[in-house]
C-alpha atoms as one frame of an Amber mdcrd trajectory, in Angstrom:
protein
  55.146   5.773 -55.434  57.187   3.245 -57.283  57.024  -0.305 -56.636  60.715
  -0.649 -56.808  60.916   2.217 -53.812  63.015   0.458 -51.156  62.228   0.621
 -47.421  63.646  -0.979 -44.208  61.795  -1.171 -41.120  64.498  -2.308 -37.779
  61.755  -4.100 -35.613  64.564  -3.709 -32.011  63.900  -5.184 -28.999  63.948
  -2.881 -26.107  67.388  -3.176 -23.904  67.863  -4.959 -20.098  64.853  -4.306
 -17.546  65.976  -3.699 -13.829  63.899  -6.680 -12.453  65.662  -8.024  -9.503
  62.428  -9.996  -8.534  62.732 -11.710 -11.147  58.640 -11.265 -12.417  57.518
 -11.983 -15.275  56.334  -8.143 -16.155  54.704  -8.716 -19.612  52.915  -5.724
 -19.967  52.601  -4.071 -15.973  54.037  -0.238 -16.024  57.087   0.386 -13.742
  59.562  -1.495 -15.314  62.451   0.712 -16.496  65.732  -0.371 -18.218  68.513
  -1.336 -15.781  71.687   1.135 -16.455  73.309  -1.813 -18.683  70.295  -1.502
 -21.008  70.547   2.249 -21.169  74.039   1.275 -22.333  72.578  -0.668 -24.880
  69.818   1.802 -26.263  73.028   4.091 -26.779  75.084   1.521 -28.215  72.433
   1.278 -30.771  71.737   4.544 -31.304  75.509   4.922 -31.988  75.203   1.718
 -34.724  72.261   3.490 -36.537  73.389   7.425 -36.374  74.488   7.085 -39.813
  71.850   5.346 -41.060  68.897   6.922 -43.186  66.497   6.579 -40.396  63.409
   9.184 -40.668  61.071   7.627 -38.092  61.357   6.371 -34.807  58.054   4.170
 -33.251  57.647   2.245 -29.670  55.556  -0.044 -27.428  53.883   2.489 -25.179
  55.604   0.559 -22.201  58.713   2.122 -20.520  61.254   0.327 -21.422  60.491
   0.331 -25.291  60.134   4.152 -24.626  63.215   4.256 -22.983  65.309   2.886
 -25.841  63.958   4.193 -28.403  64.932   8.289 -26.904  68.323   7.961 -27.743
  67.754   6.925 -31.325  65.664   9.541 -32.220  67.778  11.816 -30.480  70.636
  10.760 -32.070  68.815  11.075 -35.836  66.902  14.590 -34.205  63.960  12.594
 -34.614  60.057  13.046 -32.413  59.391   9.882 -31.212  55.933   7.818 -31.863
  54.007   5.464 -30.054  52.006   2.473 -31.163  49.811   0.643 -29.164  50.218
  -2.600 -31.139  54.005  -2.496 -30.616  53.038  -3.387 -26.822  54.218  -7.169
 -25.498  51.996 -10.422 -25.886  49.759 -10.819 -22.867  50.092 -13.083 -20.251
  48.159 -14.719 -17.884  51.437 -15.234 -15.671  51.995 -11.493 -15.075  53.407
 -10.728 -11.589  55.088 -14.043 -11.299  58.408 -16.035 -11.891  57.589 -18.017
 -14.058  60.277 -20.690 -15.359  62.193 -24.255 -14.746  61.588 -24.774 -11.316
  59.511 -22.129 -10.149  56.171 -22.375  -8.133  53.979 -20.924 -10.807  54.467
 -24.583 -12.758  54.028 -26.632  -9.547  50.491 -25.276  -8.895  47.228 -27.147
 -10.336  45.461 -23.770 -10.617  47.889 -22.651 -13.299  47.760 -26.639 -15.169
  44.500 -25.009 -17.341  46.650 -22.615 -18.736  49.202 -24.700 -19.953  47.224
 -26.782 -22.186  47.431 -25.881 -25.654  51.171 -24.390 -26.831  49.749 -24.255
 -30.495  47.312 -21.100 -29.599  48.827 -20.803 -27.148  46.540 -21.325 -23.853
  48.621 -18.772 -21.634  48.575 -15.302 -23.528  47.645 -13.556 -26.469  47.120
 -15.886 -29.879  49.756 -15.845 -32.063  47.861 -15.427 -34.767  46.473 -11.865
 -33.087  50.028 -10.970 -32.590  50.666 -11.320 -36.076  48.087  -9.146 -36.809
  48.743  -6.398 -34.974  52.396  -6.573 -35.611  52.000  -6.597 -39.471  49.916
  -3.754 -38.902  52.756  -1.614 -37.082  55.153  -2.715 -39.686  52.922  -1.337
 -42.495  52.508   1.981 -40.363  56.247   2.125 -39.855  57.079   1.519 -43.177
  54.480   3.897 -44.645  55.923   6.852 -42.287  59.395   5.976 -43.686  58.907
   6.033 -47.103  61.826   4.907 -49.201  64.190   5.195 -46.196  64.496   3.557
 -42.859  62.402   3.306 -39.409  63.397   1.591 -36.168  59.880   0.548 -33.959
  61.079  -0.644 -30.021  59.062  -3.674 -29.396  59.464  -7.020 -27.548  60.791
 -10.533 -28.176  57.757 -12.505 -28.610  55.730 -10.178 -30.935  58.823  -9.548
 -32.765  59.418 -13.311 -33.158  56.397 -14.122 -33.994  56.101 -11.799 -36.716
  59.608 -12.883 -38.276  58.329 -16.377 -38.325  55.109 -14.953 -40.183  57.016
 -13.180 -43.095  59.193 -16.319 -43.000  56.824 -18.366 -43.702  57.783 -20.623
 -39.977  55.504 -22.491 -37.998  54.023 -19.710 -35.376  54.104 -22.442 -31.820
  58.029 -22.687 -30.908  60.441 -23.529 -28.400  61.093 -20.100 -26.305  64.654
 -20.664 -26.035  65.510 -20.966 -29.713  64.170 -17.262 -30.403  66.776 -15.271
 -32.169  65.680 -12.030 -30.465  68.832 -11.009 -27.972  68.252  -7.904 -26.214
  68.657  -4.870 -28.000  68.898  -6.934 -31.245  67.540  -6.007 -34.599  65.429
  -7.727 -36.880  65.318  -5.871 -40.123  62.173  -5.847 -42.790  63.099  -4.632
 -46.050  60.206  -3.505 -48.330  60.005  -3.021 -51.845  56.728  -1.110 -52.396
  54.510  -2.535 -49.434  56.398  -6.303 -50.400  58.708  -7.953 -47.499  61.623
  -8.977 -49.982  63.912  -9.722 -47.203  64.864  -9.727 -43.281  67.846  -9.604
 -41.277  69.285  -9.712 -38.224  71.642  -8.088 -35.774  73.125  -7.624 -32.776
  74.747  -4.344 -32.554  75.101  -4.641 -28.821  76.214  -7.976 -28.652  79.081
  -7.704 -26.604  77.077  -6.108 -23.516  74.590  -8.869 -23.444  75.119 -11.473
 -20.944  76.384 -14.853 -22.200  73.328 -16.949 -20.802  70.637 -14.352 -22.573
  72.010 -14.542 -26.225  70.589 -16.007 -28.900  70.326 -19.567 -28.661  72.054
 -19.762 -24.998  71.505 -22.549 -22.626  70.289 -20.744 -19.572  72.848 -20.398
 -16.912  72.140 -22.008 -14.069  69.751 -20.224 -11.352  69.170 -17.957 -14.014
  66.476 -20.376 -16.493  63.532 -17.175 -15.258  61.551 -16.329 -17.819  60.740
 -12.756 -16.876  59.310 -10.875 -19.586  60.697  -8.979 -22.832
């Protein structure tokens, strides 16, 4: 292998989950993309047809399995699974869970809230990063000098981007840069993260209050899962 081989690895988060609820779903099965995020899988699948895509990876839960069909259909691709591509876990599961909801009002929940630097609610960060740089490595070892696209969600990807960035790992949840059915791109040289980017190739189907860096419309500040 040469250490000036060049790989990218598209870390995507999955498209829009039919949750009229409104529950926080982290990781519970039976949450399926709502027919605008199937339009969003496609649109994606559309951006990266041309691409030099060889591999195709996702969360095991459906809506990263979802999205990532048409891709690898669209590059005539199997698709993988990996485990550590799955979303943080929460303690929250099964319940709204945002500015004015019930799950902050009761005293049972305060414990949980107690430490935003770890943090107290969910799965470490520093775990996260773990297993995330793990599924990079695998991704980017399967694509060899081309590209791979691995379905995940927006806190693990996050989390990881701050990693290779070098960013503090605690953060304010609406300042992610993780839209739905966004891209976050790793480029390797040899196993070395010499770059990342991202990209919104579905942009324009992505409601204004759930963009990048939106102030959350109002009666819609939920955070439900991603």
């Amino acid at each position: 292998m040469s250490s000036e081989e060049i790989t990218v690895v598209h870390l995507m988060r999955h498209g829009e989950v039919h949750n009229p609820d409104g529950v926080l779903y982290g990781r519970r099965p039976g949450y399926h993309l709502s027919d605008l995020g199937r339009k969003m899988a496609d649109r994606v699948a559309e951006h990266l047809a041309e691409r030099d895509v060889t591999h195709v990876v996702a969360s095991p839960l459906e809506r990263a399995q979802e999205t990532a069909v048409p891709i690898a259909g669209v590059r005539g691709l199997d698709l993988a699974t990996d485990e550590r591509l799955i979303e943080a876990a929460n303690v929250f599961e099964g319940k709204t869970f945002g500015v004015g909801d019930g799950a902050l009002k009761k005293p049972g929940n305060w414990k949980y809230l107690t430490n935003p630097f770890r943090p107290s609610w969910g799965e470490p960060y520093i775990e996260q990063v773990v297993r995330m740089m793990a599924a990079l490595g695998a991704a980017r070892d399967a694509a060899r000098g081309h590209e791979a696209v691995a379905v995940s969600h927006q806190l693990p990807i996050w989390i990881v981007r701050s990693f290779a960035e070098r960013r503090r790992l605690w953060h304010d949840p609406r300042k992610r840069q993780c839209t739905l059915a966004s891209l976050t791109s790793f480029t390797f040289q040899g196993d070395k993260i010499v770059s990342v980017g991202y990209s919104e190739p579905a942009r324009d189907l992505v409601p204004s209050h759930l963009l990048a860096g939106a102030k959350p419309a109002k009666g819609k500040s939920k955070a439900f899962g991603a």
